[in-house]
Short mmCIF file of C-alpha atoms in Angstrom, two decimals:
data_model
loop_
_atom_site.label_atom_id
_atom_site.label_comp_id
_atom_site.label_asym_id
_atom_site.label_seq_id
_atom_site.Cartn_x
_atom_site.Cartn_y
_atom_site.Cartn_z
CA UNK A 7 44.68 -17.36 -76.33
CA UNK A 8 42.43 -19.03 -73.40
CA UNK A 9 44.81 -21.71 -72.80
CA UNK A 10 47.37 -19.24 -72.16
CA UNK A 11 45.31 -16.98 -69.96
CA UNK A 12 44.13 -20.31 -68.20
CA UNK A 13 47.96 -20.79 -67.53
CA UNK A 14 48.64 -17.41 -66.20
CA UNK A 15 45.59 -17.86 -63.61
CA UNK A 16 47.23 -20.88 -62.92
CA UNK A 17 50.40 -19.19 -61.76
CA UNK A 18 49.12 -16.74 -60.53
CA UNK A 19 47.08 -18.87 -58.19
CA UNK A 20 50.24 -21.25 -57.63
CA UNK A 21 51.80 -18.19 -56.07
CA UNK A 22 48.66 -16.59 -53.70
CA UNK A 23 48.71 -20.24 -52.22
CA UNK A 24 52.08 -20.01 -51.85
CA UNK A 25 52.21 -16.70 -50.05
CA UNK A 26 49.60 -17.52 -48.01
CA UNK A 27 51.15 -20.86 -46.73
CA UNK A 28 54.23 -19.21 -45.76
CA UNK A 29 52.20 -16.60 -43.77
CA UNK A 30 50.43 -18.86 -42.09
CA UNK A 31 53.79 -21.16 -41.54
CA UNK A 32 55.56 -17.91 -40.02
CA UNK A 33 52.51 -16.83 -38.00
CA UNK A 34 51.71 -20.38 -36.47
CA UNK A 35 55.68 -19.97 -35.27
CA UNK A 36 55.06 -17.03 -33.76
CA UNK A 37 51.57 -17.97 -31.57
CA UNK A 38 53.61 -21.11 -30.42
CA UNK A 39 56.45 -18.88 -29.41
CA UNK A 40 54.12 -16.27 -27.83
CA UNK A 41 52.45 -19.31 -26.03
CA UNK A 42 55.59 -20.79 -24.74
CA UNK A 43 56.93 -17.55 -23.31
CA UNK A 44 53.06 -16.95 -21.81
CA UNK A 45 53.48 -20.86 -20.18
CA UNK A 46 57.06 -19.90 -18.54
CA UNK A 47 55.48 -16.88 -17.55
CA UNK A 48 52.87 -18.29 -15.70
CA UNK A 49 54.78 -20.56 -13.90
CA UNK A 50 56.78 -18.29 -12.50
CA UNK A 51 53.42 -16.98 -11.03
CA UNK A 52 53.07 -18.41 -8.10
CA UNK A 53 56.08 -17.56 -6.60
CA UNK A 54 55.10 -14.12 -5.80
CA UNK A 55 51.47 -14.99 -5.70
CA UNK A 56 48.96 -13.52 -3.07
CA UNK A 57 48.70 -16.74 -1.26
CA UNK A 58 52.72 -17.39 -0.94
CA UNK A 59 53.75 -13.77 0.50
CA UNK A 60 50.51 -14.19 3.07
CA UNK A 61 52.12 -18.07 4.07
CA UNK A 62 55.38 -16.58 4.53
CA UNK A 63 53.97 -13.69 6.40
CA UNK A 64 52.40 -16.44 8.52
CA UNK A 65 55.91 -18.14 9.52
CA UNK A 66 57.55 -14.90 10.23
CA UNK A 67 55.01 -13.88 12.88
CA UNK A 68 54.76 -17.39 14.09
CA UNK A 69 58.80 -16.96 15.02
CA UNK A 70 58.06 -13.83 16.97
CA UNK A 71 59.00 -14.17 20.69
CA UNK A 72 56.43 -13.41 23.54
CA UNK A 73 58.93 -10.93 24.67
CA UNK A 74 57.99 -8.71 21.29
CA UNK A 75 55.18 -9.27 21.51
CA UNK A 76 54.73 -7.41 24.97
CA UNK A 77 56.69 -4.56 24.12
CA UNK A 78 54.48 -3.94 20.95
CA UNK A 79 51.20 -4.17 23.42
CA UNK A 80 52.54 -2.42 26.25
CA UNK A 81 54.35 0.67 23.78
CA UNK A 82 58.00 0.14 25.87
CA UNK A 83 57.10 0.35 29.20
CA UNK A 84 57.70 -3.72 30.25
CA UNK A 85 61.58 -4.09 30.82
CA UNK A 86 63.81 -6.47 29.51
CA UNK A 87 65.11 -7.36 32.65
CA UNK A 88 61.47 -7.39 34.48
CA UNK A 89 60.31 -10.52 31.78
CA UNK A 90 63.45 -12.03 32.60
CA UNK A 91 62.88 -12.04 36.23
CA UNK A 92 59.50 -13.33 36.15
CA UNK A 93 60.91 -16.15 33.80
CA UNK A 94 63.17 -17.42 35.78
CA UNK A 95 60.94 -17.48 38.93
CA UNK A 96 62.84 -15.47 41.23
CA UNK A 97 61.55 -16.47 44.67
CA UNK A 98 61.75 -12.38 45.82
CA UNK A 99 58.09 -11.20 47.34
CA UNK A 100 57.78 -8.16 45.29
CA UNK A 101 60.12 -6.16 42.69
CA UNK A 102 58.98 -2.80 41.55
CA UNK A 103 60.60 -1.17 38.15
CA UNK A 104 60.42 2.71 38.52
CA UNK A 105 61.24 4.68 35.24
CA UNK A 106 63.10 7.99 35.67
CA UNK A 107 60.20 10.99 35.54
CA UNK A 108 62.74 13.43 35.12
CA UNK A 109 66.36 13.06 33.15
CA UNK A 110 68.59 16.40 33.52
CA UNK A 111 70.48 17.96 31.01
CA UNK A 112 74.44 16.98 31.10
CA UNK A 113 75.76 18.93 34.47
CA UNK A 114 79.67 20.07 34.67
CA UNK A 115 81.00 17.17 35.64
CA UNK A 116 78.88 15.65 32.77
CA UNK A 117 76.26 13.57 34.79
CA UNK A 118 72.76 13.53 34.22
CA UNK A 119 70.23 13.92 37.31
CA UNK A 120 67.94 10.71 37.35
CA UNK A 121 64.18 11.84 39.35
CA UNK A 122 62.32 8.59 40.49
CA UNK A 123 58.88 8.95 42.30
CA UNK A 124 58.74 6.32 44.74
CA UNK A 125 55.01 4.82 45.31
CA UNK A 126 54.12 3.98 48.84
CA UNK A 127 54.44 0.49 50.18
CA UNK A 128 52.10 -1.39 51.54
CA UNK A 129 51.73 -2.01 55.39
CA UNK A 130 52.74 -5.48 55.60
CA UNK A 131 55.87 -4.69 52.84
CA UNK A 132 59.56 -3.77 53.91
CA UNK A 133 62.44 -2.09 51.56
CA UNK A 134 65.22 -4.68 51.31
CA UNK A 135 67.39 -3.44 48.34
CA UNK A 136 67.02 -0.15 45.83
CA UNK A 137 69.15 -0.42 42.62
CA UNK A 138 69.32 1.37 39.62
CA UNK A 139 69.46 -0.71 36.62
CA UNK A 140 71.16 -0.28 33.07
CA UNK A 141 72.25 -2.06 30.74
CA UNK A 142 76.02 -3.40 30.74
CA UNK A 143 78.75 -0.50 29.58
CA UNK A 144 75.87 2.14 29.60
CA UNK A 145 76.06 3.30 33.24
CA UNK A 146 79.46 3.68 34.30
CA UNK A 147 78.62 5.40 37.94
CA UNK A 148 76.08 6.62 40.39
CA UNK A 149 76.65 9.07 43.15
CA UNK A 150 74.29 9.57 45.98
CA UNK A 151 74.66 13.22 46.80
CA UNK A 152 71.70 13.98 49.38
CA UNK A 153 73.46 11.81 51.94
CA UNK A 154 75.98 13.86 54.17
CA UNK A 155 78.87 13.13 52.45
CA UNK A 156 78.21 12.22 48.59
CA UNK A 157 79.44 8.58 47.78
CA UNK A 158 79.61 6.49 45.02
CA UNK A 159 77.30 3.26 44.93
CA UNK A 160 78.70 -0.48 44.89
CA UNK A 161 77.47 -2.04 41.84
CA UNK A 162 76.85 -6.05 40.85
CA UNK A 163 76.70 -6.87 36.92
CA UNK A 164 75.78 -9.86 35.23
CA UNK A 165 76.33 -10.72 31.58
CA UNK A 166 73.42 -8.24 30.57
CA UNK A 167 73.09 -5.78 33.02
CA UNK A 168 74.75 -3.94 35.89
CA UNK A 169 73.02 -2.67 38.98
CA UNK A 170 74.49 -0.09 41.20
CA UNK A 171 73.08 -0.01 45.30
CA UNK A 172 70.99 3.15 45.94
CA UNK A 173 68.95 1.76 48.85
CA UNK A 174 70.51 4.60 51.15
CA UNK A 175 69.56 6.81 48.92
CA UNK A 176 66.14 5.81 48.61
CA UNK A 177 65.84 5.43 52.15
CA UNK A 178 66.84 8.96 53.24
CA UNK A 179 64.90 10.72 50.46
CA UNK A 180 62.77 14.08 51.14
CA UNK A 181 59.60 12.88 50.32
CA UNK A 182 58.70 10.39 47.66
CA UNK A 183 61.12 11.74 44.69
CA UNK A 184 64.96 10.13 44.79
CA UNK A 185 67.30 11.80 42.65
CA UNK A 186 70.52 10.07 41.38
CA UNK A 187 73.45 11.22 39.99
CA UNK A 188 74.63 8.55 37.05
CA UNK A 189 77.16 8.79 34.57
CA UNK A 190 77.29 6.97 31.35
CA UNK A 191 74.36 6.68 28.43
CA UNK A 192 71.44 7.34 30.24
CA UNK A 193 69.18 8.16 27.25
CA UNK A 194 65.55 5.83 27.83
CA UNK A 195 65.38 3.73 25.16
CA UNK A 196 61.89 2.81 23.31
CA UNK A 197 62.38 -0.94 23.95
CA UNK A 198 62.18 -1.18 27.87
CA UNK A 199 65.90 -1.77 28.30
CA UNK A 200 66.71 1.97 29.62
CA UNK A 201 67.78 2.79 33.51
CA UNK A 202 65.06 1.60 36.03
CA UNK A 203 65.02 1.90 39.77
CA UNK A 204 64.66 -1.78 41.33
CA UNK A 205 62.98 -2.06 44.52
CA UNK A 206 62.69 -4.96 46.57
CA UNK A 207 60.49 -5.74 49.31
CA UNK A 208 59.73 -8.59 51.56
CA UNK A 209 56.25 -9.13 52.70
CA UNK A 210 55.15 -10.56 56.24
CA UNK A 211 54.10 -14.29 55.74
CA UNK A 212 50.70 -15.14 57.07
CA UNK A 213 51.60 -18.22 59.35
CA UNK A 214 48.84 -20.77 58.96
CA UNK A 215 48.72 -23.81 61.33
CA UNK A 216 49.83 -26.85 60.14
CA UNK A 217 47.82 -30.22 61.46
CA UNK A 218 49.90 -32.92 62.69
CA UNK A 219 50.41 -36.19 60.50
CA UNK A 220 48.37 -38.64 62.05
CA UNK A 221 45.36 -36.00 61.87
CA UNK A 222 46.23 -35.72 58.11
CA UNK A 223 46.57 -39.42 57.37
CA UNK A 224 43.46 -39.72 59.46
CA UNK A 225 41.22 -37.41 56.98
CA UNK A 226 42.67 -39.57 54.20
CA UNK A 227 41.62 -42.89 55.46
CA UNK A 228 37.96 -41.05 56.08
CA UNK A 229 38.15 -39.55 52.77
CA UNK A 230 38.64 -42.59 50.63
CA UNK A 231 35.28 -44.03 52.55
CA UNK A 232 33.39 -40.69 52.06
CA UNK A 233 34.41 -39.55 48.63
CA UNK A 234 31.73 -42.19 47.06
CA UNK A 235 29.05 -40.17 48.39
CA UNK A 236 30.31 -36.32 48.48
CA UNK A 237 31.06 -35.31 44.63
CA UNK A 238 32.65 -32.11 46.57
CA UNK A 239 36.23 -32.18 44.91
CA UNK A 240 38.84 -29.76 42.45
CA UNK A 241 38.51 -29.67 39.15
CA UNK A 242 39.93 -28.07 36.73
CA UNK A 243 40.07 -24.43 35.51
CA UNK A 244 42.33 -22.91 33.06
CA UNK A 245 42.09 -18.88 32.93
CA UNK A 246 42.93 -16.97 29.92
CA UNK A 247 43.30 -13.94 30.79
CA UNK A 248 42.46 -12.10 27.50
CA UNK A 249 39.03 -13.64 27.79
CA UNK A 250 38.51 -11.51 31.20
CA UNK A 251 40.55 -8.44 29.91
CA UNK A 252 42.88 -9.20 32.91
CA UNK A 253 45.75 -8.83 30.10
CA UNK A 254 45.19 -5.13 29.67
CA UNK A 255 47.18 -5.08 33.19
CA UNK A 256 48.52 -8.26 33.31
CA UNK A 257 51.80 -8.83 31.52
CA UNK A 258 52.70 -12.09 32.04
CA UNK A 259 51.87 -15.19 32.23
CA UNK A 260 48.80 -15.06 29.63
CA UNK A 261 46.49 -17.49 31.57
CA UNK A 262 46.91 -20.22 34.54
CA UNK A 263 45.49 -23.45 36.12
CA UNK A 264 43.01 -21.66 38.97
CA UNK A 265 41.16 -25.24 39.49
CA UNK A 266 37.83 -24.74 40.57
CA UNK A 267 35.42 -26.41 43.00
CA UNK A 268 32.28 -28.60 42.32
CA UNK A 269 29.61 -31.44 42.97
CA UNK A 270 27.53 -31.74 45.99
CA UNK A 271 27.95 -32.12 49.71
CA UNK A 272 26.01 -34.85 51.33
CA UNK A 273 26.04 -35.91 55.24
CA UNK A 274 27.77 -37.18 56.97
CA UNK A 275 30.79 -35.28 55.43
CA UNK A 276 34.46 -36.43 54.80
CA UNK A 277 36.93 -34.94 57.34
CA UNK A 278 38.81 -33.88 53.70
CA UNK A 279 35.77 -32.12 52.98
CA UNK A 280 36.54 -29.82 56.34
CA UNK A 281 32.75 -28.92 57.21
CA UNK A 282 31.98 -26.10 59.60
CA UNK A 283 29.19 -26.50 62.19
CA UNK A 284 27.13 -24.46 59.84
CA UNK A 285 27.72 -26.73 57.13
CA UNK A 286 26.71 -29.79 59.24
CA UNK A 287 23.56 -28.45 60.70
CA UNK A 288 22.64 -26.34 57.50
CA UNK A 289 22.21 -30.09 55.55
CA UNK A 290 20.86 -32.06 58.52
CA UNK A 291 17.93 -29.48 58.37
CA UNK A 292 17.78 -29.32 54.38
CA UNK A 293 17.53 -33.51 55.36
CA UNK A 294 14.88 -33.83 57.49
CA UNK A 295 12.55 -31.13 55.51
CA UNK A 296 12.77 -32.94 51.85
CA UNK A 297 9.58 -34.19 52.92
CA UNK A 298 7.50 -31.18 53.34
CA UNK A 299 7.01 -29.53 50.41
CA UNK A 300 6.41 -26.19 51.77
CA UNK A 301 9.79 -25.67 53.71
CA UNK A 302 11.80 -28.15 51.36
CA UNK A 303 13.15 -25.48 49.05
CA UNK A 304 13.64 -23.16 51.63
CA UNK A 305 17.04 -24.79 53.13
CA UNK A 306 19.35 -25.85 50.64
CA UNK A 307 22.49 -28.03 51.79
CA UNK A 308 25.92 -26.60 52.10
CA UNK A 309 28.20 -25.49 49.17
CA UNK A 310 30.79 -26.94 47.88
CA UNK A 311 33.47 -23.73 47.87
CA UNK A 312 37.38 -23.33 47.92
CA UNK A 313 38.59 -23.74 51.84
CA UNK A 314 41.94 -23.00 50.92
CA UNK A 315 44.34 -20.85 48.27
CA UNK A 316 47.74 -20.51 47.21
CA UNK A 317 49.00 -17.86 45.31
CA UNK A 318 50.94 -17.70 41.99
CA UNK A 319 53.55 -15.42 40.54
CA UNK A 320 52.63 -12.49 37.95
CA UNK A 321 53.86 -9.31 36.39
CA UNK A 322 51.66 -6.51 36.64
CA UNK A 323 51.52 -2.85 36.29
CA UNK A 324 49.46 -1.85 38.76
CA UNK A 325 46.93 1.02 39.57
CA UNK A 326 49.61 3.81 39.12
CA UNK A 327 51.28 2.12 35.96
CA UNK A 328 54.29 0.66 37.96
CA UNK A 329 55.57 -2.32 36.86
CA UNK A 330 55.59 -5.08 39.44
CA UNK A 331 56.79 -8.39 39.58
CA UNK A 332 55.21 -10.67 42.60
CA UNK A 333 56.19 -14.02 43.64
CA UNK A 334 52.98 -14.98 45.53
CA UNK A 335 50.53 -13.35 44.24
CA UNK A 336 48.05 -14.38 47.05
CA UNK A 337 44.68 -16.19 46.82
CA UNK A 338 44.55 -17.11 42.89
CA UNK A 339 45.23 -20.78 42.80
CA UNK A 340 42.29 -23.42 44.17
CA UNK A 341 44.37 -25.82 46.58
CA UNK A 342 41.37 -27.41 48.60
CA UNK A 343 37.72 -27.66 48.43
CA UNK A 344 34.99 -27.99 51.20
CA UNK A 345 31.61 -27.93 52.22
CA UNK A 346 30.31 -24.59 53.91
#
C-alpha cells in the first residue's frame, strides 16, 4: 500500500515538473519576443527624436535667403525689386519706392485709381524719372489723366517686372498726392512685390579739389620717412549694425568696413598726415611745456581724426517710412586720417 502511494506521488510530481517546465519554456519565448520587438522599437527611436527634428530645423533655416528674412522683419514693406537694386549696385544717387495710400474701387472702364503721396526732395536733389512698378503681366496700362489731354504711359519691362513712365504726371501734380489710372491686377500683395511708384533723383556732386601728382607723390616720399614716428594711420572697423540698432531702419547691407583712425601725432608731421596750423602749433606748445609740471597737462598734442570720407550705398526707410535706396550714402566710410 505505501509503495504504491509512493508511486502515485511520484507521478504526480513527474507531471507538476513537467507543467511547470513547459510554462516556463513558453514564457521565456515570449519575454525574448517582447524584448526583440522592444529592441526594434527603440531603434527606430531616434529617427523622430527631439534632437533630429531640432538638427533638421537647423538646416532649413540655415537655407533661408536674406531676402526672407527682411520681409519677415520689415512685415512686407521692403520690395522685391528695391533688394534687387541695391544688389546689383545701381550707380543711381537716390531711388525712392512709394506704396499706393489709396487703391479705388474698379471704375467703368474697369481701372483702379492708384493715390501716391510724394515726400519732398531735398534741396540739392532733382526728379529724373517717376515710374510705376508691377510685376510682369499684372499691370497691363497706366493713363495719366490730370494732364490736358489724358495719355497712356510708355512702359520698359525686364524679365521680372515692367515699369510704365509717369514722370509727367508726377511733375504736374496738385500738391504732393499723384493719382494714376492703371489697369491690370493691382491688388498689394503681403510680400513687397505689389505696384510702387519709383522715383529717381540725381544729387549735386560736391566738387573737391584734386592735388596735382607730383604734390601727391611728394607726400608719399615724406610719408614713408615720417610714418616711423607718427602712429597716426586707418585701421580697421567693421560695423554691425544690429549692435547699434541701426538695423531697425537700415535694411540692407547688415554691417560695413567704416575703418577708423588711431595712434599718436608727433612733430614734425608727415605731409600724409595733412596737419593744420592748429595742429602744428597746438604740439609745438604741448612740446616745449612737458617740462613744467604745472602747464604740462594742460596742452595736449593734436588728434589723430578722419580728414577725409567717402560714402557707401544703403537701403533705408527713412524718417517718414519711405523706402530709399542711395548710392553714396555720404560721409560713412574712413578714407584718410590726420592730425588736427
Amino acid at each position: 500500500m505505501s509503495s504504491t502511494r509512493y508511486i502515485l506521488l511520484l507521478v504526480a510530481g513527474t507531471v507538476c515538473v513537467y507543467g511547470l517546465w513547459r510554462t516556463g519554456s513558453l514564457s521565456w519565448r515570449t519575454s525574448a519576443v517582447h524584448a526583440k520587438a522592444s529592441i526594434q522599437f527603440d531603434l527606430s527611436i531616434p529617427v523622430s527624436s527631439p534632437s533630429v527634428i531640432h538638427h533638421r530645423s537647423l538646416n532649413k533655416t540655415s537655407r533661408r535667403t536674406n531676402n526672407d528674412k527682411v520681409h519677415r522683419k520689415y512685415r512686407g514693406a521692403v520690395s522685391k525689386y528695391m533688394l534687387e537694386l541695391y544688389h546689383r549696385r545701381s550707380d543711381v544717387d537716390i531711388v525712392r519706392a512709394l506704396r499706393p495710400i489709396r487703391v479705388s474701387v474698379p471704375t467703368s472702364d474697369g481701372a483702379r485709381i492708384l493715390a501716391f503721396t510724394v515726400p519732398p526732395a531735398d534741396p540739392d536733389e532733382t526728379l529724373e524719372v517717376a515710374e510705376l512698378l508691377g510685376v510682369a503681366g499684372a499691370i497691363l496700362r497706366v493713363r495719366l489723366d490730370q494732364v490736358r489731354e489724358p495719355t497712356s504711359c510708355k512702359s520698359r519691362r525686364d524679365d521680372s517686372w515692367r515699369a510704365f513712365n509717369v514722370t509727367s504726371g508726377v511733375a504736374t501734380r496738385d500738391g504732393d498726392t499723384v493719382k494714376l489710372r492703371v489697369y491690370g491686377r493691382v491688388g498689394y500683395r503681403p510680400c513687397g512685390d505689389g505696384p510702387i511708384l519709383l522715383l529717381s533723383y540725381t544729387k549735386a556732386k560736391q566738387k573737391r579739389p584734386r592735388r596735382s601728382v607730383p604734390e601727391e607723390e611728394q607726400e608719399e616720399d615724406d610719408g614713408l620717412r615720417r610714418r616711423r614716428r607718427n602712429s597716426c594711420r586707418r585701421r580697421s572697423l567693421y560695423v554691425d549694425f544690429s549692435l547699434i540698432a541701426y538695423d531697425e531702419w537700415i535694411v540692407a547691407p547688415p554691417g560695413y568696413e567704416a575703418y577708423q583712425c588711431s595712434g599718436k601725432c608727433f612733430y614734425p608731421f608727415g605731409d600724409h598726415l595733412s596737419p593744420t596750423k592748429h595742429a602744428i602749433v597746438q604740439t609745438l606748445v604741448h612740446g616745449a611745456l612737458q617740462g613744467n609740471d604745472n602747464l604740462g597737462k594742460a596742452v595736449g598734442r593734436a588728434c589723430c581724426v578722419p580728414t577725409r570720407l567717402a560714402p557707401t550705398s544703403l537701403l533705408y526707410l527713412d524718417s517718414s517710412g519711405t523706402l530709399t535706396y542711395q548710392y553714396g550714402y555720404e560721409d560713412m566710410v574712413v578714407t584718410e586720417c590726420g592730425c588736427r
